[in-house]
Coordinates of C-alpha atoms and ligand atoms in Angstrom, one line a residue:
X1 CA -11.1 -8.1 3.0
X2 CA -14.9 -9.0 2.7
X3 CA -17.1 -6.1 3.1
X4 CA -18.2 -5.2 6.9
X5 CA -20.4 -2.7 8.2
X6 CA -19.1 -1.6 11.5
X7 CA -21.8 -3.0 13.3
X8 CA -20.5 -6.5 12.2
X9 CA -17.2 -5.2 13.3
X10 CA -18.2 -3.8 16.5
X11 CA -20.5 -7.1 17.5
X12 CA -17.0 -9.8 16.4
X13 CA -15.0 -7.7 18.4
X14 CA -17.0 -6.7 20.8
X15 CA -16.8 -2.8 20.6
X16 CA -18.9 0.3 20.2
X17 CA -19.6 2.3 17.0
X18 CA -19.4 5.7 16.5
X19 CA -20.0 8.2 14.0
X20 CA -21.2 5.3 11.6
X21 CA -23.0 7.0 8.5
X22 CA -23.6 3.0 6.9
X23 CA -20.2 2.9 6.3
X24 CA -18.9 -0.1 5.1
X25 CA -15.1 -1.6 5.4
X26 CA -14.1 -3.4 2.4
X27 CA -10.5 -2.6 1.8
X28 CA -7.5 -3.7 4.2
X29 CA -6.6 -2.8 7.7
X30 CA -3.6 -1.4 7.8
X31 CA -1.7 0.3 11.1
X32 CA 0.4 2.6 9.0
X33 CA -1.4 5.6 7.6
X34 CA 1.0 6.3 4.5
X35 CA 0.2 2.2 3.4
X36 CA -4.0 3.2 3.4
X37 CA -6.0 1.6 1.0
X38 CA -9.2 3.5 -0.2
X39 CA -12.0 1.7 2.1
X40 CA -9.9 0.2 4.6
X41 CA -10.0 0.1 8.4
X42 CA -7.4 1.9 10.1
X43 CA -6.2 0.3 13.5
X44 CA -4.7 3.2 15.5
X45 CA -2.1 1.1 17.6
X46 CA -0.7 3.3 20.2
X47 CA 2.9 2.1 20.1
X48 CA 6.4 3.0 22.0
X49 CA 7.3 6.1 20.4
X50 CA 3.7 7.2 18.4
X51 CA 0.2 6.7 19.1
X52 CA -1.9 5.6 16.1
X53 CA -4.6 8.0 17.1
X54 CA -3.1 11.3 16.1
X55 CA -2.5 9.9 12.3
X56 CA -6.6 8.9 12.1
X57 CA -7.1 12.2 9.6
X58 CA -3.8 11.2 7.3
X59 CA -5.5 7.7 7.0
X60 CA -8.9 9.1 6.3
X61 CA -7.1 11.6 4.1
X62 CA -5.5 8.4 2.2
X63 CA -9.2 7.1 2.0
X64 CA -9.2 5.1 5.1
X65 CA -13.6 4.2 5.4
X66 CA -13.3 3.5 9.3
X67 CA -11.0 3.2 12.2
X68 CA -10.9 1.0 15.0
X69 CA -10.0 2.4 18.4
X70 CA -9.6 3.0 21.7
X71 CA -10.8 6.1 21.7
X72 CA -12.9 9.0 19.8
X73 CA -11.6 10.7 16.7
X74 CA -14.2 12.5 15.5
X75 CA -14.2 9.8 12.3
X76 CA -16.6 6.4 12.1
X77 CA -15.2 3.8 13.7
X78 CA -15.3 0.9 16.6
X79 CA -14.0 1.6 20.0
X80 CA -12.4 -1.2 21.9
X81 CA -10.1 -1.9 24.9
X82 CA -7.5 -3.1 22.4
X83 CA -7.0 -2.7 19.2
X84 CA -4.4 -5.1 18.5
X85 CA -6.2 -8.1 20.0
X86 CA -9.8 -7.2 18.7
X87 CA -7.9 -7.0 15.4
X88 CA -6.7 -10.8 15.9
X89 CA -10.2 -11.5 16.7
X90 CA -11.5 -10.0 13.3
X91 CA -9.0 -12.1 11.6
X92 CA -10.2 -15.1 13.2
X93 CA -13.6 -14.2 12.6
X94 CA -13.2 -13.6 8.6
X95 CA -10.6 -16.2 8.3
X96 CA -14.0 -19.1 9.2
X97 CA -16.4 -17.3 6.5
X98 CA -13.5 -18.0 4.1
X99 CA -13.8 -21.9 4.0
X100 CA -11.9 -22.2 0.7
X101 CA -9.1 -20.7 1.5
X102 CA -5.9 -23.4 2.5
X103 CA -3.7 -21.9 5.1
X104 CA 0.3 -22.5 4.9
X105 CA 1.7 -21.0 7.8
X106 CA 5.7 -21.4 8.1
X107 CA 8.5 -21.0 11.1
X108 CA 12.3 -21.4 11.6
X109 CA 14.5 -19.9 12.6
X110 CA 16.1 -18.4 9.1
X111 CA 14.8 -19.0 5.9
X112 CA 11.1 -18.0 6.7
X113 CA 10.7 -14.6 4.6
X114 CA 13.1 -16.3 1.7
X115 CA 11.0 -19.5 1.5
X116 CA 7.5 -17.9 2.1
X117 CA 8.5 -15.2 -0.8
X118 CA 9.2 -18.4 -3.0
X119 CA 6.1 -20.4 -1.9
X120 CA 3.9 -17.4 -2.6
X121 CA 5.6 -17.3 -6.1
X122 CA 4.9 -21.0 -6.2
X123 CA 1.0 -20.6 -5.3
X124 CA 0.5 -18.1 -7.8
X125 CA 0.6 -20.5 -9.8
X126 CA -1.9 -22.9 -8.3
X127 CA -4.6 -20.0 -7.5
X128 CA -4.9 -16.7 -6.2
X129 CA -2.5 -16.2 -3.5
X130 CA -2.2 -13.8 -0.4
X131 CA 1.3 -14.1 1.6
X132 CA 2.5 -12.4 4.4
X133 CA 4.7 -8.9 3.4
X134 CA 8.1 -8.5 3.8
X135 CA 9.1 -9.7 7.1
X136 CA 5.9 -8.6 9.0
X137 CA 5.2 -12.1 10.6
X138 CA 4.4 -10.7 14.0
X139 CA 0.9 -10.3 16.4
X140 CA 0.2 -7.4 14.1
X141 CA 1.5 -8.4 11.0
X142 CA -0.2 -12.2 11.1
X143 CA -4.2 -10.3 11.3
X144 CA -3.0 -7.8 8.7
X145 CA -1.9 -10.5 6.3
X146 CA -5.4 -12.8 7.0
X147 CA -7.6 -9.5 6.4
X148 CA -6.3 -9.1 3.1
X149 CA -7.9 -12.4 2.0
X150 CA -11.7 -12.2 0.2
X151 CA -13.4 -15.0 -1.4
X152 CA -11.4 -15.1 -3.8
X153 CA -8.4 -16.1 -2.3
X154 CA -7.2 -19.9 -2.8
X155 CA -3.7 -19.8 -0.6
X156 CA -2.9 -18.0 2.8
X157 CA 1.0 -18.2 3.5
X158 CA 1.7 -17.0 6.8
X159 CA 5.0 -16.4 7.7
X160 CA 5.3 -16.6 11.9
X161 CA 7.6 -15.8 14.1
X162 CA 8.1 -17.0 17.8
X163 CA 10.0 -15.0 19.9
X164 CA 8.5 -17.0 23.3
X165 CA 6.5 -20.5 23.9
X166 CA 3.3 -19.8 23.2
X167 CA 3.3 -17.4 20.4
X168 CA 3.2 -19.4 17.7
X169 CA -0.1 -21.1 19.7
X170 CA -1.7 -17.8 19.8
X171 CA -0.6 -17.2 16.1
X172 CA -2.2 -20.7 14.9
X173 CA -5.3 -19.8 16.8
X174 CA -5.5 -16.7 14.8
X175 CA -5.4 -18.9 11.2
X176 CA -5.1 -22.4 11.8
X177 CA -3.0 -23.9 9.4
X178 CA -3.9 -26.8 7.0
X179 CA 0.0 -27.3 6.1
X180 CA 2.6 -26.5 8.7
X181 CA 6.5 -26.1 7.5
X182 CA 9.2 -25.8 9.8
X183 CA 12.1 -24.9 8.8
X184 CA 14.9 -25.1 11.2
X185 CA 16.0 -24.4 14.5
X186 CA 18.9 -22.4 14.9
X187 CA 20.6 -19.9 17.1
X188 CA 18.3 -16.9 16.2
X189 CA 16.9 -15.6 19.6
X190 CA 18.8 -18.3 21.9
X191 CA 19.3 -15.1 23.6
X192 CA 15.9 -14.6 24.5
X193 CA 15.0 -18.5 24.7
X194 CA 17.9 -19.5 27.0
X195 CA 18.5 -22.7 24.7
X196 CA 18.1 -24.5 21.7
X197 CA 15.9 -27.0 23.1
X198 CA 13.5 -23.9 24.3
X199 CA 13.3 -23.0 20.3
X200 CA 12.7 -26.1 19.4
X201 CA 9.6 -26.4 21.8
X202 CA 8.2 -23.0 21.1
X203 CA 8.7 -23.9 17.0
X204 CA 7.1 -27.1 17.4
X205 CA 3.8 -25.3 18.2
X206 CA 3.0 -24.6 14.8
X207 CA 2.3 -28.4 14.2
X208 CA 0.6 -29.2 17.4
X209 CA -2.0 -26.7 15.8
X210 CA -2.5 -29.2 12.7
X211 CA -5.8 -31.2 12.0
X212 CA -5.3 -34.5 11.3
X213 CA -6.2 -34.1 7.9
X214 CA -3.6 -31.4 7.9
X215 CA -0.1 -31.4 6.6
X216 CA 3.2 -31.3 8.6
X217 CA 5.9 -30.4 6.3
X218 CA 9.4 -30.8 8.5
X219 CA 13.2 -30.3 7.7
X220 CA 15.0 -34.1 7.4
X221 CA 18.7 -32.6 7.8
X222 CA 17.8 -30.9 11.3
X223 CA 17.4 -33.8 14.1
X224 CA 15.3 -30.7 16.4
X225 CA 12.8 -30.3 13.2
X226 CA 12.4 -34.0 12.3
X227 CA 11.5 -35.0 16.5
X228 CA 8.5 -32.7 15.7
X229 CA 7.0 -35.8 13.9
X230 CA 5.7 -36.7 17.6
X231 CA 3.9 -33.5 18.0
X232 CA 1.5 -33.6 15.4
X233 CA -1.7 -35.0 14.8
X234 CA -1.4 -34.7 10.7
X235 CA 0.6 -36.8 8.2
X236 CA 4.4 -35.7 8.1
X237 CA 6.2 -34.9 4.6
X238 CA 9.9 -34.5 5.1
X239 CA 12.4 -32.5 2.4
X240 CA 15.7 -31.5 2.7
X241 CA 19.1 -33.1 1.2
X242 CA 18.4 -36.4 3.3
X243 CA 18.3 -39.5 1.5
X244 CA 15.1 -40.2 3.6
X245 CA 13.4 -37.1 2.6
X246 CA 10.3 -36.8 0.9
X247 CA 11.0 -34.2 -1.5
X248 CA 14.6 -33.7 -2.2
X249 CA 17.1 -32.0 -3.6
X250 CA 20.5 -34.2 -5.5
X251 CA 23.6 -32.8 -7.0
X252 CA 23.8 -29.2 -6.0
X253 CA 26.2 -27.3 -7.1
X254 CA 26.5 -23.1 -8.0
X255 CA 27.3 -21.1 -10.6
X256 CA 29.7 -18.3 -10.4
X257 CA 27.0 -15.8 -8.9
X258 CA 26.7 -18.4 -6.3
X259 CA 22.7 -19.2 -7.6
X260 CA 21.8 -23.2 -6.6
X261 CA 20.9 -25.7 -9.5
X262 CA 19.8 -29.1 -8.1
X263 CA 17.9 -32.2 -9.2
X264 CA 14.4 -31.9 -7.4
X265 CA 13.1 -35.3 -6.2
X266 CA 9.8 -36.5 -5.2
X267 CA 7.7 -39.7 -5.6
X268 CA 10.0 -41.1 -8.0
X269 CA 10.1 -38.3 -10.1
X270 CA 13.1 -35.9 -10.7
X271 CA 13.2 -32.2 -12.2
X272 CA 16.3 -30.1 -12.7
X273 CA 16.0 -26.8 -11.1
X274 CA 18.3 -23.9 -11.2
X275 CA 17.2 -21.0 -8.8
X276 CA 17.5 -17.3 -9.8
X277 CA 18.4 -16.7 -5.9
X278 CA 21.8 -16.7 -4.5
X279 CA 23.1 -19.1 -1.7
X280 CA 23.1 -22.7 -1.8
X281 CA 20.9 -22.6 1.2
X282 CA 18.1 -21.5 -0.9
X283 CA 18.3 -25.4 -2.3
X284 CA 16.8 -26.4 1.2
X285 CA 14.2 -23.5 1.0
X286 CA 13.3 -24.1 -2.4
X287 CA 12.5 -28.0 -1.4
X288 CA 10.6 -27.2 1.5
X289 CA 8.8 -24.6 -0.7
X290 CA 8.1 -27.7 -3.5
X291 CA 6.9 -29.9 -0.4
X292 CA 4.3 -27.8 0.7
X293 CA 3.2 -27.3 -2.6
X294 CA 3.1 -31.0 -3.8
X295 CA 0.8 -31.3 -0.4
X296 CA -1.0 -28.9 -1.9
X297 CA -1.8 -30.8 -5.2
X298 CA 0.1 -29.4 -7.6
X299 CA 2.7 -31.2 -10.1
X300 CA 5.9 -31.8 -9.6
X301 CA 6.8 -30.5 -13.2
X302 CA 4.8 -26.6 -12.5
X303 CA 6.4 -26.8 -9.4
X304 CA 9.5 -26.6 -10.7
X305 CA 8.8 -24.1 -13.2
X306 CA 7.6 -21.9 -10.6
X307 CA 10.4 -22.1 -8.5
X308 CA 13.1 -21.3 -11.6
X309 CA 11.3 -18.1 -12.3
X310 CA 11.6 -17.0 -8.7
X311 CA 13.1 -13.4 -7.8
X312 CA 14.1 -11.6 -4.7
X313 CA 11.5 -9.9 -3.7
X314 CA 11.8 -9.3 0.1
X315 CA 14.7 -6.4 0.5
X316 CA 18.1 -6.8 1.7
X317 CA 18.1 -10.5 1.5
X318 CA 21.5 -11.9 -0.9
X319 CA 20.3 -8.9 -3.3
X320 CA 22.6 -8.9 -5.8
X321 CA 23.9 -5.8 -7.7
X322 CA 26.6 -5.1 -10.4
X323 CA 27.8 -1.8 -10.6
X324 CA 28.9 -0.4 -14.2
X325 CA 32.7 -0.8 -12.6
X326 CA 32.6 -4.6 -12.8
X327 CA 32.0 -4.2 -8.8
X328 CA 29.3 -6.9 -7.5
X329 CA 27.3 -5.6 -4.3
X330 CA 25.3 -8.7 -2.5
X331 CA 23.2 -6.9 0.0
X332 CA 21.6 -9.2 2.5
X333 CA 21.8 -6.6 5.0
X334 CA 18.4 -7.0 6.7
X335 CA 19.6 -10.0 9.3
X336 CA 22.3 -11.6 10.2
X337 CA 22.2 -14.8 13.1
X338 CA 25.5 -17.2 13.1
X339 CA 23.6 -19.9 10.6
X340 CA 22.3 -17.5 8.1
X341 CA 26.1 -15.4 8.4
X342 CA 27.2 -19.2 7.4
X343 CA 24.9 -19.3 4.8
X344 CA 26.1 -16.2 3.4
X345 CA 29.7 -16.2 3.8
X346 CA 29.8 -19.6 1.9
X347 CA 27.8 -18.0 -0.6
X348 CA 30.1 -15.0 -1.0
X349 CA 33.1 -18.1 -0.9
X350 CA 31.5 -20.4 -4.0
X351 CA 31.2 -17.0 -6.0
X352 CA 34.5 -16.3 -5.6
X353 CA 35.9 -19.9 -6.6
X354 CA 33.6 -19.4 -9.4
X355 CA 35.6 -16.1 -10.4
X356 CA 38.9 -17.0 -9.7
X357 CA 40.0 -13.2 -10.4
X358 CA 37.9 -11.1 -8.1
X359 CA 38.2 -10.9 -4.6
X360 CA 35.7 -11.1 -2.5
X361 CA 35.0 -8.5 0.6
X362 CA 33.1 -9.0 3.4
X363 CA 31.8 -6.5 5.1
X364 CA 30.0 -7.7 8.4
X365 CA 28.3 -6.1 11.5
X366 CA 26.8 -7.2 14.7
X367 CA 24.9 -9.8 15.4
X368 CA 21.8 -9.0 17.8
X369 CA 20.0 -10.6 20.2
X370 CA 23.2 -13.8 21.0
X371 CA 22.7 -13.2 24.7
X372 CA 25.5 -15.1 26.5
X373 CA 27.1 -16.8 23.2
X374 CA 27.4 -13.2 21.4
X375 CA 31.4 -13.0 21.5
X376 CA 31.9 -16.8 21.3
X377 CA 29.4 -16.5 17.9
X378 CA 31.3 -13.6 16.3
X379 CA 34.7 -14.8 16.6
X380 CA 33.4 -18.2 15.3
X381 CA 32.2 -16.2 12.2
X382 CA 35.6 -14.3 12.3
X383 CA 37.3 -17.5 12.3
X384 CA 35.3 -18.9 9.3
X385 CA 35.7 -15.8 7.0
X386 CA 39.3 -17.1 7.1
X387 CA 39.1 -20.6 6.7
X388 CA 36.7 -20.1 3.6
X389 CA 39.7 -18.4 2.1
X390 CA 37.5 -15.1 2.1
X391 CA 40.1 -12.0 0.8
X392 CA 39.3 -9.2 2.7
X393 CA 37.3 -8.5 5.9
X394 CA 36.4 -5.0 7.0
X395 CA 34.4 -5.5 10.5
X396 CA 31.9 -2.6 11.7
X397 CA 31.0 -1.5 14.4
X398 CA 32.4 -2.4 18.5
X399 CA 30.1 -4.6 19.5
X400 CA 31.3 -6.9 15.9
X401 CA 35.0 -6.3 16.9
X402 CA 35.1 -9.9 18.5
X403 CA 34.7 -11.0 14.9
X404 CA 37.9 -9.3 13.8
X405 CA 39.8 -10.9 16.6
X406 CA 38.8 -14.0 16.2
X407 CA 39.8 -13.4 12.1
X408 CA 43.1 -12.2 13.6
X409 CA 44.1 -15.2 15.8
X410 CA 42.8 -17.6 12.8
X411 CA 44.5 -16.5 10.3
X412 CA 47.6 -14.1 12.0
X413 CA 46.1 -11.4 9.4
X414 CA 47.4 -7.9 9.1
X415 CA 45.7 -6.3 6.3
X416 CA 43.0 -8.9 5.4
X417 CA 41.3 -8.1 8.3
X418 CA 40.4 -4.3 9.3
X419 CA 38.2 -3.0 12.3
X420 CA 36.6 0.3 12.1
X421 CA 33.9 2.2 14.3
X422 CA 31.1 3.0 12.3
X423 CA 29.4 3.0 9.2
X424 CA 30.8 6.2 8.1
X425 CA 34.3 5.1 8.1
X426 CA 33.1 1.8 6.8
X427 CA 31.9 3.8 3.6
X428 CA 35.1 6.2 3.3
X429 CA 37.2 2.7 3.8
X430 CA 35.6 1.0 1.1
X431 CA 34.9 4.2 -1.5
X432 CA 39.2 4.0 -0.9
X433 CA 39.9 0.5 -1.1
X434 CA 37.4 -1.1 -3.7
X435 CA 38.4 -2.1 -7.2
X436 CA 36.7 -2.9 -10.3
X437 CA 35.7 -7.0 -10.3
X438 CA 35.6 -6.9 -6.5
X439 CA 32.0 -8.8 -4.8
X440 CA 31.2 -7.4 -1.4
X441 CA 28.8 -8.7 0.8
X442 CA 27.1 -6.7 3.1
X443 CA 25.7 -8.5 6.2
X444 CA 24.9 -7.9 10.4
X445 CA 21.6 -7.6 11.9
X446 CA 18.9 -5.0 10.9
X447 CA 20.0 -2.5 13.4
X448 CA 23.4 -1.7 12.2
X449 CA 22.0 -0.4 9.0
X450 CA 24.9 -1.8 6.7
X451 CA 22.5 -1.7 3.6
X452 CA 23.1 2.0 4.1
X453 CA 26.3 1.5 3.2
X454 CA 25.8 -1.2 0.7
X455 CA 23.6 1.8 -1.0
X456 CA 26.4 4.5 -0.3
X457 CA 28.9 2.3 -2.1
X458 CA 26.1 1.4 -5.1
X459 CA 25.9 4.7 -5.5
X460 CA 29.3 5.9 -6.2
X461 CA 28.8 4.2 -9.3
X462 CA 26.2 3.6 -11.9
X463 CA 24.3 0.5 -12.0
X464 CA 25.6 -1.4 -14.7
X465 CA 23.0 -4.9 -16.5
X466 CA 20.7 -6.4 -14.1
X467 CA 21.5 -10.0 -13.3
X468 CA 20.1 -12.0 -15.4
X469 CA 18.7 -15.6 -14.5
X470 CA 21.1 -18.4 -13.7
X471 CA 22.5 -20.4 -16.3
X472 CA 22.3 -23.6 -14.6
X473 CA 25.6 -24.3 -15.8
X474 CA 27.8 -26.7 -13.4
X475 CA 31.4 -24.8 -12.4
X476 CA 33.0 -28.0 -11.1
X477 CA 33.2 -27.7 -7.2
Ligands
ADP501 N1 17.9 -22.1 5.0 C1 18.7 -21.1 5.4 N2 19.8 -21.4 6.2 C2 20.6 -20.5 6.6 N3 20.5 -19.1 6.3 C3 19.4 -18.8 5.5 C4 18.5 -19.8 5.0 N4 17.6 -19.1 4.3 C5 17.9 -17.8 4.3 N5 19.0 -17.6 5.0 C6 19.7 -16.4 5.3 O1 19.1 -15.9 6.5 C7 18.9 -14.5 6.5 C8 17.5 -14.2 6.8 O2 16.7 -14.7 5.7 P1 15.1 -14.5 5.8 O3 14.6 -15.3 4.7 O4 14.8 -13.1 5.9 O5 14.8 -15.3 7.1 P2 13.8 -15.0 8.3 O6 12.6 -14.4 7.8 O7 13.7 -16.3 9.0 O8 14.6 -14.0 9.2 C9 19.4 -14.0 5.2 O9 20.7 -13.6 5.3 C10 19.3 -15.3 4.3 O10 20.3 -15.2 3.2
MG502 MG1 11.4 -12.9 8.1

C-alpha cells in the first residue's frame, strides 16, 4: 500500500481519527488478524459469527499500525459507519494515485481463480505483479487485493465474482479495468440467478465498465460470452478453440497425467505449449490467459514460456499427488458446479486411457447452490461418470445420492457404483478398497470438505516424487 497517515484515511473515507500518535499505514489492510503485516491497517469487519473488533489487540500484537472501525478500541485508528464500504472507497481512492498501474479484472463462471493464478504467473513476467489470493474475489477480497498495490506495481489482476446484477458494476467501480476477460457462463449460481440468461447479464458487466481504449478479451466457444461484444465500448479480442478466435489454441491432446499440450496461435504466429496443469480445460484458460497478455504487449514467444512453467498454486484445484504406493490423489476438492465436474471427470477419464492399467476412482460430493436443477445436475454427472468408462464411483454424502442413481440406471452397476453417508465412511471405504496404481479424484463443492478425505487417504501413505512437468509427449487419443 502507499504510505497514509490516518488523517488522509479519515478525510477519503470520511471518518474520525482517534488515538493517532502520527502514525502512518504503509503495509496492507487485512481483515484477518493472524494474516497482519507489520504497518498495516486492520479493518475490524463485524461478521455472522465474529466481530472484527475483539481481535484489534491480536492484530496490533502481529504489528498491525492502525485500524479502521466502527467503534473505539483503545488503538489509533479511523472510525466509520462501515468498514467494509469505506474500505472500497480507500481502494478507489489509492487505485487513481496509481496511474501506472494496468488493471485486468476477470469473471466466469469457472475457471476464474485457475486462469488468474496463470495470468499472474504470466505478468510476472512482464512487470511487477499483484493478483487477487486464492479465491478471495469478493466485496472484501477485491479492496484487499487493490491496497496491496504501491508504485511499484505494473499489473492488477482482479479476480471477481458476481453472485447478483450489479456486483460486478460495483466491483469495476472499485478498479476499473483496462482489460476485461470473461470467461464463461455456466451453471454456477443458476440457483441464485434463476437463469442462464440472468448470468450472462450480470457477467457482462464487467465489460460495460471498459474505456474505449480498454480491452475486452471474451470466450469464442461460448455463444453467451461472444454476444458481450455489444456491451462494450473497447476493442474485442476473442480466444478459445474457435477457428475465428483471436488467440487460439490447435491440436490438443494430453499426456497420461491428463496435462494439455497445444499449438498456441495468434497473429499468424504459432508456439507449442505443454501446461504443467491438469485438465484439458486448462487449454481454454491458458489462451484466455495469453490473450490478455498479448493485449498487454508482451510476445507471443515469453508468453508461452510463461505459461509452460505455470504451477498450481491456488489449493484444492486438479492438485495432483502420488503416493509412494503407486496411488495418484487429484484433489480439486475446493468446488465442484456441473461444467467444472465435466471438466474434471474427463480429466480423471484421458488419464486413465493414458494408463491403460490403473483404474480410476471417483470420489464426488454435492454440488451447492443448483437450486431447482440440483437432482436433474447430479444424476446427469452420475450418468456421465459411466459413459466416460470411469471404474469405480464411491458417492458422498445424501444430498449427492441422486448422482449414484443416476450412475445406477446408466450403467445397471452393482459394485462400480457405491453410496455412503459421510466422509468418515468415505475414508474407511477407500483406506479398504484402494490399490497401488489406482488415481482418485476427489471433487464436490467446498462445503463437503472431501479434501479432508483426499488428505486422510494421502496420509495413509508416504508421499512418494513430486510430479514433475509434462512431457508434452502426444499419447494418441
Ligand atoms: N475452463 C474451465 N471449464 C470448466 N471447468 C473448469 C475450467 N477451469 C477450471 N475448471 C474447474 O472448475 C473448478 C473451479 O476452478 P477455479 O479455477 O477455482 O474456478 P472459479 O474461481 O471460477 O471457481 C475446478 O474444479 C477446476 O478444475
Ligand atoms: Mg475462484
Amino acid at each position: 500500500m502507499i504510505p497514509m497517515s490516518l488523517a488522509e484515511i479519515a478525510q477519503v473515507v470520511g471518518g474520525t481519527v482517534v488515538h493517532d500518535c502520527a502514525v502512518t499505514v504503509d503495509g496492507p489492510a487485512f481483515v484477518d488478524s493472524r494474516v497482519a503485516e507489520r504497518g498495516g491497517l486492520f479493518v475490524a469487519v463485524v461478521g455472522e459469527r465474529v466481530d472484527g473488533h475483539d481481535f484489534t489487540e491480536a492484530a496490533f500484537e502481529a504489528g498491525a499500525a492502525a485500524v479502521l472501525a466502527t467503534r473505539e478500541t483503545g488503538r489509533p485508528g479511523v472510525l466509520v459507519a462501515d468498514p467494509v464500504s469505506a474500505l472500497a472507497t480507500l481502494a478507489r481512492h489509492v487505485l487513481r494515485q496509481l496511474s501506472g498501474v494496468r488493471v485486468v479484472a476477470l469473471t466466469g463462471s469457472q475457471g476464474k481463480t485457475s486462469t488468474k493464478d496463470l495470468l499472474a504467473h504470466v505478468l510476472t513476467e512482464a512487470g511487477r505483479t499483484v493478483a487477487t489470493l486464492g479465491s478471495f474475489n469478493n466485496e472484501l477480497g477485491l479492496p484487499l487485493t487493490v491496497l496491496r498495490a504501491d508504485r511499484a506495481t505494473e499489473y492488477l489482476v482482479l479476480e471477481m465474482g458476481a453472485r447478483h446484477i450489479g456486483d460486478l458494476r460495483a466491483s469495476c467501480e472499485v478498479a476499473r479495468p483496462h482489460v476485461a476477460l470473461v470467461l464463461n457462463v455456466g451453471k454456477a449460481h443458476v440457483g441464485e440467478f434463476g437463469s442462464q440468461e440472468a448470468i450472462a447479464a450480470a457477467k457482462g458487466e464487467i465489460v460495460e465498465a471498459l474505456p474505449e481504449d480498454g480491452v475486452a478479451v471474451l470466450n469464442a466457444d461460448d455463444p453467451l460470452v461472444v454476444a458481450m461484444a455489444a456491451r462494450t465500448a473497447a476493442p474485442v479480442r476473442t480466444f478459445g478453440s474457435a477457428q475465428e478466435a483471436d488467440v487460439r489454441y490447435e491440436h490438443l491432446r494430453v499426456d497420461d497425467l491428463g496435462r494439455p499440450a497445444f499449438d498456441l496461435v495468434a497473429a499468424g504466429e504459432r508456439v507449442p505449449v505443454t501446461l504443467g496443469l491438469v485438465g484439458e480445460h486448462h487449454a481454454g484458460n491458458a489462451a484466455a490467459a495469453a490473450a490478455v497478455a498479448l493485449a498487454l504487449g508482451m510476445p507471443l514467444a515469453s508468453v508461452a514460456t510463461a505459461l509452460a512453467s505455470a504451477a498450481t498454486v491456488s489449493r484444492g484445484r486438479m492438485e495432483v499427488h502420488q503416493r509412494a504406493d503407486g496411488v495418484t490423489v487429484i484433489d480439486d476438492a475446493y468446488n465442484a458446479n456441473p461444467d467444472s465436474m465435466r471438466a474434471a471427470l474427463k480429466a480423471l477419464a484421458a488419464i486413465g486411457r493414458g494408463r491403460p492399467d490403473a483404474r480410476t476412482v471417483a470420489v464426488l460430493g454435492e454440488m451447492r447452490e443448483l437450486g431447482a436443477s440440483s437432482q436433474e445436475e447430479h444424476d446427469a454427472v452420475g450418468r456421465l461418470v459411466v459413459r466416460l468408462d470411469i471404474n469405480q464411483l464411491l458417492v458422498v454424502g445424501e444430498p449427492a445420492k441422486p448422482l449414484h442413481l443416476g450412475a445406477c440406471l446408466e450403467g445397471s452397476w452393482g459394485e462400480e457404483s457405491v453410496f455412503v453417508a459421510d466422509n468418515e465412511a468415505a475414508t474407511a471405504w477407500l483406506r479398504e478398497h484402494l490399490a497401488p496404481g489406482d488415481v482418485v479424484l476427489f471433487k464436490a463443492s467446498n462445503a463437503a470438505q472431501l479434501g479432508r478425505v483426499a488428505e486422510a487417504v494421502l496420509a495413509d501413505v508416504a508421499a512418494g516424487p513430486a510430479t514433475g512437468p509434462a512431457t508434452g509427449e502426444e499419447i494418441g487419443r
